[in-house]
Amino acid sequence: MLKLEDSYIHKGQRRSLIDLLKKRGIAHEGVLEAMNTLPRHFFFDSALAQHAYEDKAFPIGEGQTISQPYTVAFQTSLLDISPGDKVLEIGTGSGYQAGILYLMGAKVHSIEFNKHLFEKTKKFLTKLGIRIKQHHGDGSLGLPDKAPFDKIIVTAGAPVVPKALLHQLAVGGKMVIPVGDRDTQEMLCLTKKSSKNILKESYDSFSFVPLLGENGWNPSAR
Ligand code: SAM
């Protein structure tokens, strides 16, 4: 079990990571500040914790990953969080992305498909004092009971934009979602101008683990 200790070495490594993210084009002050505050190494197994401030994705068990810091920074910048925004995250994983949203003042609902990860992360975020609502289930269907959401972030690669998620987005809201095949996805930012008018902006390619479930990929297909 990793000790929750944030030493001056960790803080220095975190500042270097922030400098790297700035060099890579991340300019959103709120995102950089939250990522400089939240110790990413807390979200790692002790065997991998020494790598926590490399700009890379790492395994978190159950065949899943904690996203690369650049990816977290890129998606969160596109979401353009304002304090008080009601946000739905699909794919809680380690809880790191949810923690960043929480530190930026969002009211976060996060849903995870994998029961083991859901339970582990629920306990862990509670221990860290990160107060978000965690749900277990198929996030490709969204959370109709809690809709509408000001912002939706999907942290797994989707084959298409699930219509259910677009329905659950508030007018004026934004959804950031990687869409493509199982290996590579294009980052999309969808702004709901009105119930019938969606502005779609496309960004670079990324490589996420697949979004499973009814509006995602079939877990047994490859
Ligand atoms: N946001 C996470 C973090 O900060 O650690 C990283 C997410 S990881 C790249 C993708 C996550 O999406 C995995 O934990 C996976 O189990 C989850 N996932 C895949 N399909 C899902 C679905 N339909 N609903 C909810 N979670 C899903």
mmCIF file with all atom_site columns, N, CA and C and ligand atoms in Angstrom, residues 40 43 57-58 60-68 71-72 75 89-100 110-115 117-118 121 135-142 153-157 207-217, ligand 1:
data_model
loop_
_atom_site.group_PDB
_atom_site.id
_atom_site.type_symbol
_atom_site.label_atom_id
_atom_site.label_alt_id
_atom_site.label_comp_id
_atom_site.label_asym_id
_atom_site.label_entity_id
_atom_site.label_seq_id
_atom_site.pdbx_PDB_ins_code
_atom_site.Cartn_x
_atom_site.Cartn_y
_atom_site.Cartn_z
_atom_site.occupancy
_atom_site.B_iso_or_equiv
_atom_site.pdbx_formal_charge
_atom_site.auth_seq_id
_atom_site.auth_comp_id
_atom_site.auth_asym_id
_atom_site.auth_atom_id
_atom_site.pdbx_PDB_model_num
ATOM   1   N N   . ARG A 1 40  ? -0.322  13.143 -8.366  1.00 0.00 ? 40  ARG A N   1
ATOM   2   C CA  . ARG A 1 40  ? -0.691  12.033 -9.259  1.00 0.00 ? 40  ARG A CA  1
ATOM   3   C C   . ARG A 1 40  ? -0.157  10.704 -8.732  1.00 0.00 ? 40  ARG A C   1
ATOM   4   N N   . PHE A 1 43  ? -2.300  8.024  -7.008  1.00 0.00 ? 43  PHE A N   1
ATOM   5   C CA  . PHE A 1 43  ? -3.237  7.216  -7.790  1.00 0.00 ? 43  PHE A CA  1
ATOM   6   C C   . PHE A 1 43  ? -2.567  5.994  -8.410  1.00 0.00 ? 43  PHE A C   1
ATOM   7   N N   . ALA A 1 57  ? 0.591   7.299  -19.966 1.00 0.00 ? 57  ALA A N   1
ATOM   8   C CA  . ALA A 1 57  ? -0.484  6.522  -19.336 1.00 0.00 ? 57  ALA A CA  1
ATOM   9   C C   . ALA A 1 57  ? 0.157   5.323  -18.632 1.00 0.00 ? 57  ALA A C   1
ATOM   10  N N   . PHE A 1 58  ? -0.449  4.843  -17.542 1.00 0.00 ? 58  PHE A N   1
ATOM   11  C CA  . PHE A 1 58  ? 0.075   3.668  -16.836 1.00 0.00 ? 58  PHE A CA  1
ATOM   12  C C   . PHE A 1 58  ? -1.063  2.737  -16.433 1.00 0.00 ? 58  PHE A C   1
ATOM   13  N N   . ILE A 1 60  ? -3.588  0.540  -14.238 1.00 0.00 ? 60  ILE A N   1
ATOM   14  C CA  . ILE A 1 60  ? -4.172  0.679  -12.892 1.00 0.00 ? 60  ILE A CA  1
ATOM   15  C C   . ILE A 1 60  ? -4.865  -0.619 -12.471 1.00 0.00 ? 60  ILE A C   1
ATOM   16  N N   . GLY A 1 61  ? -4.593  -1.714 -13.223 1.00 0.00 ? 61  GLY A N   1
ATOM   17  C CA  . GLY A 1 61  ? -5.241  -2.987 -12.924 1.00 0.00 ? 61  GLY A CA  1
ATOM   18  C C   . GLY A 1 61  ? -6.478  -3.163 -13.778 1.00 0.00 ? 61  GLY A C   1
ATOM   19  N N   . GLU A 1 62  ? -6.968  -4.414 -13.848 1.00 0.00 ? 62  GLU A N   1
ATOM   20  C CA  . GLU A 1 62  ? -8.187  -4.750 -14.597 1.00 0.00 ? 62  GLU A CA  1
ATOM   21  C C   . GLU A 1 62  ? -8.055  -4.410 -16.081 1.00 0.00 ? 62  GLU A C   1
ATOM   22  N N   . GLY A 1 63  ? -6.808  -4.335 -16.587 1.00 0.00 ? 63  GLY A N   1
ATOM   23  C CA  . GLY A 1 63  ? -6.585  -4.033 -18.008 1.00 0.00 ? 63  GLY A CA  1
ATOM   24  C C   . GLY A 1 63  ? -6.841  -2.573 -18.347 1.00 0.00 ? 63  GLY A C   1
ATOM   25  N N   . GLN A 1 64  ? -6.962  -1.701 -17.338 1.00 0.00 ? 64  GLN A N   1
ATOM   26  C CA  . GLN A 1 64  ? -7.301  -0.292 -17.573 1.00 0.00 ? 64  GLN A CA  1
ATOM   27  C C   . GLN A 1 64  ? -6.104  0.605  -17.265 1.00 0.00 ? 64  GLN A C   1
ATOM   28  N N   . THR A 1 65  ? -6.230  1.893  -17.603 1.00 0.00 ? 65  THR A N   1
ATOM   29  C CA  . THR A 1 65  ? -5.096  2.812  -17.449 1.00 0.00 ? 65  THR A CA  1
ATOM   30  C C   . THR A 1 65  ? -5.537  4.128  -16.808 1.00 0.00 ? 65  THR A C   1
ATOM   31  N N   . ILE A 1 66  ? -4.554  4.784  -16.177 1.00 0.00 ? 66  ILE A N   1
ATOM   32  C CA  . ILE A 1 66  ? -4.721  6.204  -15.806 1.00 0.00 ? 66  ILE A CA  1
ATOM   33  C C   . ILE A 1 66  ? -4.238  6.967  -17.036 1.00 0.00 ? 66  ILE A C   1
ATOM   34  N N   . SER A 1 67  ? -5.027  7.922  -17.524 1.00 0.00 ? 67  SER A N   1
ATOM   35  C CA  . SER A 1 67  ? -4.678  8.616  -18.771 1.00 0.00 ? 67  SER A CA  1
ATOM   36  C C   . SER A 1 67  ? -3.378  9.408  -18.622 1.00 0.00 ? 67  SER A C   1
ATOM   37  N N   . GLN A 1 68  ? -2.730  9.616  -19.760 1.00 0.00 ? 68  GLN A N   1
ATOM   38  C CA  . GLN A 1 68  ? -1.511  10.442 -19.821 1.00 0.00 ? 68  GLN A CA  1
ATOM   39  C C   . GLN A 1 68  ? -1.838  11.866 -19.315 1.00 0.00 ? 68  GLN A C   1
ATOM   40  N N   . THR A 1 71  ? -3.154  14.212 -21.898 1.00 0.00 ? 71  THR A N   1
ATOM   41  C CA  . THR A 1 71  ? -4.534  13.909 -22.314 1.00 0.00 ? 71  THR A CA  1
ATOM   42  C C   . THR A 1 71  ? -5.527  14.495 -21.308 1.00 0.00 ? 71  THR A C   1
ATOM   43  N N   . VAL A 1 72  ? -5.245  14.314 -20.010 1.00 0.00 ? 72  VAL A N   1
ATOM   44  C CA  . VAL A 1 72  ? -6.114  14.876 -18.962 1.00 0.00 ? 72  VAL A CA  1
ATOM   45  C C   . VAL A 1 72  ? -6.175  16.404 -19.124 1.00 0.00 ? 72  VAL A C   1
ATOM   46  N N   . GLN A 1 75  ? -8.168  17.368 -22.447 1.00 0.00 ? 75  GLN A N   1
ATOM   47  C CA  . GLN A 1 75  ? -9.623  17.185 -22.349 1.00 0.00 ? 75  GLN A CA  1
ATOM   48  C C   . GLN A 1 75  ? -10.225 18.199 -21.371 1.00 0.00 ? 75  GLN A C   1
ATOM   49  N N   . GLU A 1 89  ? -18.536 12.408 -15.714 1.00 0.00 ? 89  GLU A N   1
ATOM   50  C CA  . GLU A 1 89  ? -17.350 11.748 -16.280 1.00 0.00 ? 89  GLU A CA  1
ATOM   51  C C   . GLU A 1 89  ? -17.691 10.284 -16.532 1.00 0.00 ? 89  GLU A C   1
ATOM   52  N N   . ILE A 1 90  ? -17.347 9.805  -17.707 1.00 0.00 ? 90  ILE A N   1
ATOM   53  C CA  . ILE A 1 90  ? -17.561 8.388  -18.012 1.00 0.00 ? 90  ILE A CA  1
ATOM   54  C C   . ILE A 1 90  ? -16.204 7.703  -18.036 1.00 0.00 ? 90  ILE A C   1
ATOM   55  N N   . GLY A 1 91  ? -16.021 6.748  -17.101 1.00 0.00 ? 91  GLY A N   1
ATOM   56  C CA  . GLY A 1 91  ? -14.742 6.056  -16.956 1.00 0.00 ? 91  GLY A CA  1
ATOM   57  C C   . GLY A 1 91  ? -13.956 6.622  -15.777 1.00 0.00 ? 91  GLY A C   1
ATOM   58  N N   . THR A 1 92  ? -14.394 6.299  -14.552 1.00 0.00 ? 92  THR A N   1
ATOM   59  C CA  . THR A 1 92  ? -13.739 6.839  -13.344 1.00 0.00 ? 92  THR A CA  1
ATOM   60  C C   . THR A 1 92  ? -12.297 6.371  -13.241 1.00 0.00 ? 92  THR A C   1
ATOM   61  N N   . GLY A 1 93  ? -12.048 5.095  -13.594 1.00 0.00 ? 93  GLY A N   1
ATOM   62  C CA  . GLY A 1 93  ? -10.704 4.520  -13.518 1.00 0.00 ? 93  GLY A CA  1
ATOM   63  C C   . GLY A 1 93  ? -10.080 4.749  -12.155 1.00 0.00 ? 93  GLY A C   1
ATOM   64  N N   . SER A 1 94  ? -8.904  5.378  -12.123 1.00 0.00 ? 94  SER A N   1
ATOM   65  C CA  . SER A 1 94  ? -8.177  5.629  -10.868 1.00 0.00 ? 94  SER A CA  1
ATOM   66  C C   . SER A 1 94  ? -8.803  6.750  -10.045 1.00 0.00 ? 94  SER A C   1
ATOM   67  N N   . GLY A 1 95  ? -9.614  7.607  -10.684 1.00 0.00 ? 95  GLY A N   1
ATOM   68  C CA  . GLY A 1 95  ? -10.208 8.751  -9.987  1.00 0.00 ? 95  GLY A CA  1
ATOM   69  C C   . GLY A 1 95  ? -9.404  10.036 -10.156 1.00 0.00 ? 95  GLY A C   1
ATOM   70  N N   . TYR A 1 96  ? -8.289  9.973  -10.869 1.00 0.00 ? 96  TYR A N   1
ATOM   71  C CA  . TYR A 1 96  ? -7.426  11.166 -10.993 1.00 0.00 ? 96  TYR A CA  1
ATOM   72  C C   . TYR A 1 96  ? -8.151  12.300 -11.743 1.00 0.00 ? 96  TYR A C   1
ATOM   73  N N   . GLN A 1 97  ? -8.720  11.983 -12.915 1.00 0.00 ? 97  GLN A N   1
ATOM   74  C CA  . GLN A 1 97  ? -9.419  13.007 -13.701 1.00 0.00 ? 97  GLN A CA  1
ATOM   75  C C   . GLN A 1 97  ? -10.578 13.607 -12.886 1.00 0.00 ? 97  GLN A C   1
ATOM   76  N N   . ALA A 1 98  ? -11.305 12.752 -12.179 1.00 0.00 ? 98  ALA A N   1
ATOM   77  C CA  . ALA A 1 98  ? -12.426 13.226 -11.347 1.00 0.00 ? 98  ALA A CA  1
ATOM   78  C C   . ALA A 1 98  ? -11.892 14.176 -10.271 1.00 0.00 ? 98  ALA A C   1
ATOM   79  N N   . GLY A 1 99  ? -10.724 13.844 -9.713  1.00 0.00 ? 99  GLY A N   1
ATOM   80  C CA  . GLY A 1 99  ? -10.111 14.689 -8.682  1.00 0.00 ? 99  GLY A CA  1
ATOM   81  C C   . GLY A 1 99  ? -9.757  16.066 -9.232  1.00 0.00 ? 99  GLY A C   1
ATOM   82  N N   . ILE A 1 100 ? -9.253  16.109 -10.465 1.00 0.00 ? 100 ILE A N   1
ATOM   83  C CA  . ILE A 1 100 ? -8.906  17.396 -11.102 1.00 0.00 ? 100 ILE A CA  1
ATOM   84  C C   . ILE A 1 100 ? -10.180 18.240 -11.283 1.00 0.00 ? 100 ILE A C   1
ATOM   85  N N   . SER A 1 110 ? -19.338 10.587 -11.527 1.00 0.00 ? 110 SER A N   1
ATOM   86  C CA  . SER A 1 110 ? -18.450 9.778  -12.358 1.00 0.00 ? 110 SER A CA  1
ATOM   87  C C   . SER A 1 110 ? -18.943 8.347  -12.336 1.00 0.00 ? 110 SER A C   1
ATOM   88  N N   . ILE A 1 111 ? -18.918 7.719  -13.514 1.00 0.00 ? 111 ILE A N   1
ATOM   89  C CA  . ILE A 1 111 ? -19.457 6.356  -13.633 1.00 0.00 ? 111 ILE A CA  1
ATOM   90  C C   . ILE A 1 111 ? -18.387 5.412  -14.166 1.00 0.00 ? 111 ILE A C   1
ATOM   91  N N   . GLU A 1 112 ? -18.292 4.250  -13.553 1.00 0.00 ? 112 GLU A N   1
ATOM   92  C CA  . GLU A 1 112 ? -17.290 3.244  -13.930 1.00 0.00 ? 112 GLU A CA  1
ATOM   93  C C   . GLU A 1 112 ? -17.989 1.905  -14.151 1.00 0.00 ? 112 GLU A C   1
ATOM   94  N N   . PHE A 1 113 ? -17.592 1.240  -15.224 1.00 0.00 ? 113 PHE A N   1
ATOM   95  C CA  . PHE A 1 113 ? -18.193 -0.033 -15.646 1.00 0.00 ? 113 PHE A CA  1
ATOM   96  C C   . PHE A 1 113 ? -17.639 -1.205 -14.846 1.00 0.00 ? 113 PHE A C   1
ATOM   97  N N   . ASN A 1 114 ? -16.343 -1.116 -14.527 1.00 0.00 ? 114 ASN A N   1
ATOM   98  C CA  . ASN A 1 114 ? -15.658 -2.241 -13.889 1.00 0.00 ? 114 ASN A CA  1
ATOM   99  C C   . ASN A 1 114 ? -15.913 -2.182 -12.367 1.00 0.00 ? 114 ASN A C   1
ATOM   100 N N   . LYS A 1 115 ? -16.554 -3.238 -11.861 1.00 0.00 ? 115 LYS A N   1
ATOM   101 C CA  . LYS A 1 115 ? -16.998 -3.242 -10.450 1.00 0.00 ? 115 LYS A CA  1
ATOM   102 C C   . LYS A 1 115 ? -15.816 -3.110 -9.482  1.00 0.00 ? 115 LYS A C   1
ATOM   103 N N   . LEU A 1 117 ? -12.792 -1.780 -9.976  1.00 0.00 ? 117 LEU A N   1
ATOM   104 C CA  . LEU A 1 117 ? -12.226 -0.418 -9.997  1.00 0.00 ? 117 LEU A CA  1
ATOM   105 C C   . LEU A 1 117 ? -13.169 0.567  -9.315  1.00 0.00 ? 117 LEU A C   1
ATOM   106 N N   . PHE A 1 118 ? -14.473 0.402  -9.577  1.00 0.00 ? 118 PHE A N   1
ATOM   107 C CA  . PHE A 1 118 ? -15.467 1.286  -8.953  1.00 0.00 ? 118 PHE A CA  1
ATOM   108 C C   . PHE A 1 118 ? -15.315 1.243  -7.431  1.00 0.00 ? 118 PHE A C   1
ATOM   109 N N   . THR A 1 121 ? -11.812 2.644  -6.167  1.00 0.00 ? 121 THR A N   1
ATOM   110 C CA  . THR A 1 121 ? -11.669 4.102  -6.318  1.00 0.00 ? 121 THR A CA  1
ATOM   111 C C   . THR A 1 121 ? -12.632 4.849  -5.398  1.00 0.00 ? 121 THR A C   1
ATOM   112 N N   . HIS A 1 135 ? -20.676 6.265  -9.411  1.00 0.00 ? 135 HIS A N   1
ATOM   113 C CA  . HIS A 1 135 ? -21.729 5.337  -9.815  1.00 0.00 ? 135 HIS A CA  1
ATOM   114 C C   . HIS A 1 135 ? -21.082 4.138  -10.497 1.00 0.00 ? 135 HIS A C   1
ATOM   115 N N   . HIS A 1 136 ? -21.712 2.979  -10.331 1.00 0.00 ? 136 HIS A N   1
ATOM   116 C CA  . HIS A 1 136 ? -21.251 1.796  -11.046 1.00 0.00 ? 136 HIS A CA  1
ATOM   117 C C   . HIS A 1 136 ? -22.255 1.484  -12.142 1.00 0.00 ? 136 HIS A C   1
ATOM   118 N N   . GLY A 1 137 ? -21.786 1.302  -13.384 1.00 0.00 ? 137 GLY A N   1
ATOM   119 C CA  . GLY A 1 137 ? -22.718 0.947  -14.454 1.00 0.00 ? 137 GLY A CA  1
ATOM   120 C C   . GLY A 1 137 ? -22.156 1.301  -15.817 1.00 0.00 ? 137 GLY A C   1
ATOM   121 N N   . ASP A 1 138 ? -23.063 1.220  -16.808 1.00 0.00 ? 138 ASP A N   1
ATOM   122 C CA  . ASP A 1 138 ? -22.682 1.458  -18.197 1.00 0.00 ? 138 ASP A CA  1
ATOM   123 C C   . ASP A 1 138 ? -22.817 2.951  -18.516 1.00 0.00 ? 138 ASP A C   1
ATOM   124 N N   . GLY A 1 139 ? -21.689 3.649  -18.508 1.00 0.00 ? 139 GLY A N   1
ATOM   125 C CA  . GLY A 1 139 ? -21.695 5.092  -18.754 1.00 0.00 ? 139 GLY A CA  1
ATOM   126 C C   . GLY A 1 139 ? -22.031 5.462  -20.185 1.00 0.00 ? 139 GLY A C   1
ATOM   127 N N   . SER A 1 140 ? -22.018 4.475  -21.109 1.00 0.00 ? 140 SER A N   1
ATOM   128 C CA  . SER A 1 140 ? -22.383 4.820  -22.493 1.00 0.00 ? 140 SER A CA  1
ATOM   129 C C   . SER A 1 140 ? -23.872 5.198  -22.565 1.00 0.00 ? 140 SER A C   1
ATOM   130 N N   . LEU A 1 141 ? -24.608 4.880  -21.499 1.00 0.00 ? 141 LEU A N   1
ATOM   131 C CA  . LEU A 1 141 ? -26.030 5.259  -21.429 1.00 0.00 ? 141 LEU A CA  1
ATOM   132 C C   . LEU A 1 141 ? -26.211 6.566  -20.656 1.00 0.00 ? 141 LEU A C   1
ATOM   133 N N   . GLY A 1 142 ? -25.117 7.067  -20.092 1.00 0.00 ? 142 GLY A N   1
ATOM   134 C CA  . GLY A 1 142 ? -25.189 8.280  -19.279 1.00 0.00 ? 142 GLY A CA  1
ATOM   135 C C   . GLY A 1 142 ? -25.836 7.983  -17.930 1.00 0.00 ? 142 GLY A C   1
ATOM   136 N N   . ILE A 1 153 ? -17.546 14.474 -19.942 1.00 0.00 ? 153 ILE A N   1
ATOM   137 C CA  . ILE A 1 153 ? -16.220 14.051 -20.426 1.00 0.00 ? 153 ILE A CA  1
ATOM   138 C C   . ILE A 1 153 ? -16.197 12.526 -20.481 1.00 0.00 ? 153 ILE A C   1
ATOM   139 N N   . VAL A 1 154 ? -15.809 12.018 -21.637 1.00 0.00 ? 154 VAL A N   1
ATOM   140 C CA  . VAL A 1 154 ? -15.712 10.566 -21.823 1.00 0.00 ? 154 VAL A CA  1
ATOM   141 C C   . VAL A 1 154 ? -14.226 10.233 -21.871 1.00 0.00 ? 154 VAL A C   1
ATOM   142 N N   . THR A 1 155 ? -13.781 9.335  -20.974 1.00 0.00 ? 155 THR A N   1
ATOM   143 C CA  . THR A 1 155 ? -12.346 9.051  -20.889 1.00 0.00 ? 155 THR A CA  1
ATOM   144 C C   . THR A 1 155 ? -12.025 7.644  -21.394 1.00 0.00 ? 155 THR A C   1
ATOM   145 N N   . ALA A 1 156 ? -12.836 7.157  -22.341 1.00 0.00 ? 156 ALA A N   1
ATOM   146 C CA  . ALA A 1 156 ? -12.570 5.888  -23.034 1.00 0.00 ? 156 ALA A CA  1
ATOM   147 C C   . ALA A 1 156 ? -12.969 6.118  -24.491 1.00 0.00 ? 156 ALA A C   1
ATOM   148 N N   . GLY A 1 157 ? -12.354 5.357  -25.407 1.00 0.00 ? 157 GLY A N   1
ATOM   149 C CA  . GLY A 1 157 ? -12.567 5.597  -26.840 1.00 0.00 ? 157 GLY A CA  1
ATOM   150 C C   . GLY A 1 157 ? -13.901 5.036  -27.320 1.00 0.00 ? 157 GLY A C   1
ATOM   151 N N   . SER A 1 207 ? -5.159  7.809  -28.145 1.00 0.00 ? 207 SER A N   1
ATOM   152 C CA  . SER A 1 207 ? -5.364  6.355  -28.103 1.00 0.00 ? 207 SER A CA  1
ATOM   153 C C   . SER A 1 207 ? -5.841  5.952  -26.710 1.00 0.00 ? 207 SER A C   1
ATOM   154 N N   . PHE A 1 208 ? -7.128  5.682  -26.609 1.00 0.00 ? 208 PHE A N   1
ATOM   155 C CA  . PHE A 1 208 ? -7.754  5.332  -25.325 1.00 0.00 ? 208 PHE A CA  1
ATOM   156 C C   . PHE A 1 208 ? -8.104  3.842  -25.283 1.00 0.00 ? 208 PHE A C   1
ATOM   157 N N   . VAL A 1 209 ? -8.290  3.329  -24.078 1.00 0.00 ? 209 VAL A N   1
ATOM   158 C CA  . VAL A 1 209 ? -8.903  1.994  -23.951 1.00 0.00 ? 209 VAL A CA  1
ATOM   159 C C   . VAL A 1 209 ? -10.360 2.145  -24.409 1.00 0.00 ? 209 VAL A C   1
ATOM   160 N N   . PRO A 1 210 ? -10.972 1.033  -24.901 1.00 0.00 ? 210 PRO A N   1
ATOM   161 C CA  . PRO A 1 210 ? -12.309 1.173  -25.482 1.00 0.00 ? 210 PRO A CA  1
ATOM   162 C C   . PRO A 1 210 ? -13.421 1.474  -24.469 1.00 0.00 ? 210 PRO A C   1
ATOM   163 N N   . LEU A 1 211 ? -14.369 2.298  -24.919 1.00 0.00 ? 211 LEU A N   1
ATOM   164 C CA  . LEU A 1 211 ? -15.623 2.481  -24.185 1.00 0.00 ? 211 LEU A CA  1
ATOM   165 C C   . LEU A 1 211 ? -16.458 1.235  -24.446 1.00 0.00 ? 211 LEU A C   1
ATOM   166 N N   . LEU A 1 212 ? -16.809 0.529  -23.384 1.00 0.00 ? 212 LEU A N   1
ATOM   167 C CA  . LEU A 1 212 ? -17.614 -0.691 -23.524 1.00 0.00 ? 212 LEU A CA  1
ATOM   168 C C   . LEU A 1 212 ? -19.087 -0.328 -23.325 1.00 0.00 ? 212 LEU A C   1
ATOM   169 N N   . GLY A 1 213 ? -19.958 -1.332 -23.420 1.00 0.00 ? 213 GLY A N   1
ATOM   170 C CA  . GLY A 1 213 ? -21.367 -1.113 -23.098 1.00 0.00 ? 213 GLY A CA  1
ATOM   171 C C   . GLY A 1 213 ? -22.249 -0.963 -24.316 1.00 0.00 ? 213 GLY A C   1
ATOM   172 N N   . GLU A 1 214 ? -23.515 -0.639 -24.019 1.00 0.00 ? 214 GLU A N   1
ATOM   173 C CA  . GLU A 1 214 ? -24.546 -0.661 -25.060 1.00 0.00 ? 214 GLU A CA  1
ATOM   174 C C   . GLU A 1 214 ? -24.261 0.295  -26.221 1.00 0.00 ? 214 GLU A C   1
ATOM   175 N N   . ASN A 1 215 ? -23.753 1.479  -25.940 1.00 0.00 ? 215 ASN A N   1
ATOM   176 C CA  . ASN A 1 215 ? -23.410 2.436  -27.000 1.00 0.00 ? 215 ASN A CA  1
ATOM   177 C C   . ASN A 1 215 ? -21.911 2.495  -27.250 1.00 0.00 ? 215 ASN A C   1
ATOM   178 N N   . GLY A 1 216 ? -21.201 1.468  -26.756 1.00 0.00 ? 216 GLY A N   1
ATOM   179 C CA  . GLY A 1 216 ? -19.756 1.406  -26.949 1.00 0.00 ? 216 GLY A CA  1
ATOM   180 C C   . GLY A 1 216 ? -19.387 0.140  -27.701 1.00 0.00 ? 216 GLY A C   1
ATOM   181 N N   . TRP A 1 217 ? -18.194 -0.387 -27.404 1.00 0.00 ? 217 TRP A N   1
ATOM   182 C CA  . TRP A 1 217 ? -17.730 -1.594 -28.065 1.00 0.00 ? 217 TRP A CA  1
ATOM   183 C C   . TRP A 1 217 ? -18.197 -2.828 -27.309 1.00 0.00 ? 217 TRP A C   1
HETATM 184 N N1  . SAM B 2 .   ? -10.475 8.830  -16.054 1.00 0.00 ? 1   SAM B N1  1
HETATM 185 C C1  . SAM B 2 .   ? -9.630  7.751  -15.624 1.00 0.00 ? 1   SAM B C1  1
HETATM 186 C C2  . SAM B 2 .   ? -8.556  8.194  -14.661 1.00 0.00 ? 1   SAM B C2  1
HETATM 187 O O1  . SAM B 2 .   ? -8.471  9.392  -14.371 1.00 0.00 ? 1   SAM B O1  1
HETATM 188 O O2  . SAM B 2 .   ? -7.855  7.316  -14.175 1.00 0.00 ? 1   SAM B O2  1
HETATM 189 C C3  . SAM B 2 .   ? -8.999  6.994  -16.768 1.00 0.00 ? 1   SAM B C3  1
HETATM 190 C C4  . SAM B 2 .   ? -9.995  6.235  -17.502 1.00 0.00 ? 1   SAM B C4  1
HETATM 191 S S1  . SAM B 2 .   ? -9.442  4.779  -18.329 1.00 0.00 ? 1   SAM B S1  1
HETATM 192 C C5  . SAM B 2 .   ? -8.516  5.454  -19.647 1.00 0.00 ? 1   SAM B C5  1
HETATM 193 C C6  . SAM B 2 .   ? -11.006 4.332  -19.037 1.00 0.00 ? 1   SAM B C6  1
HETATM 194 C C7  . SAM B 2 .   ? -12.013 3.812  -18.012 1.00 0.00 ? 1   SAM B C7  1
HETATM 195 O O3  . SAM B 2 .   ? -13.275 3.706  -18.646 1.00 0.00 ? 1   SAM B O3  1
HETATM 196 C C8  . SAM B 2 .   ? -11.669 2.416  -17.487 1.00 0.00 ? 1   SAM B C8  1
HETATM 197 O O4  . SAM B 2 .   ? -11.619 2.435  -16.085 1.00 0.00 ? 1   SAM B O4  1
HETATM 198 C C9  . SAM B 2 .   ? -12.836 1.562  -17.995 1.00 0.00 ? 1   SAM B C9  1
HETATM 199 O O5  . SAM B 2 .   ? -13.193 0.506  -17.106 1.00 0.00 ? 1   SAM B O5  1
HETATM 200 C C10 . SAM B 2 .   ? -13.945 2.594  -18.099 1.00 0.00 ? 1   SAM B C10 1
HETATM 201 N N2  . SAM B 2 .   ? -15.069 2.260  -19.000 1.00 0.00 ? 1   SAM B N2  1
HETATM 202 C C11 . SAM B 2 .   ? -15.048 1.635  -20.192 1.00 0.00 ? 1   SAM B C11 1
HETATM 203 N N3  . SAM B 2 .   ? -16.304 1.546  -20.683 1.00 0.00 ? 1   SAM B N3  1
HETATM 204 C C12 . SAM B 2 .   ? -17.123 2.145  -19.774 1.00 0.00 ? 1   SAM B C12 1
HETATM 205 C C13 . SAM B 2 .   ? -18.531 2.377  -19.702 1.00 0.00 ? 1   SAM B C13 1
HETATM 206 N N4  . SAM B 2 .   ? -19.372 1.979  -20.664 1.00 0.00 ? 1   SAM B N4  1
HETATM 207 N N5  . SAM B 2 .   ? -19.012 3.014  -18.620 1.00 0.00 ? 1   SAM B N5  1
HETATM 208 C C14 . SAM B 2 .   ? -18.202 3.434  -17.621 1.00 0.00 ? 1   SAM B C14 1
HETATM 209 N N6  . SAM B 2 .   ? -16.873 3.230  -17.623 1.00 0.00 ? 1   SAM B N6  1
HETATM 210 C C15 . SAM B 2 .   ? -16.328 2.604  -18.698 1.00 0.00 ? 1   SAM B C15 1
#
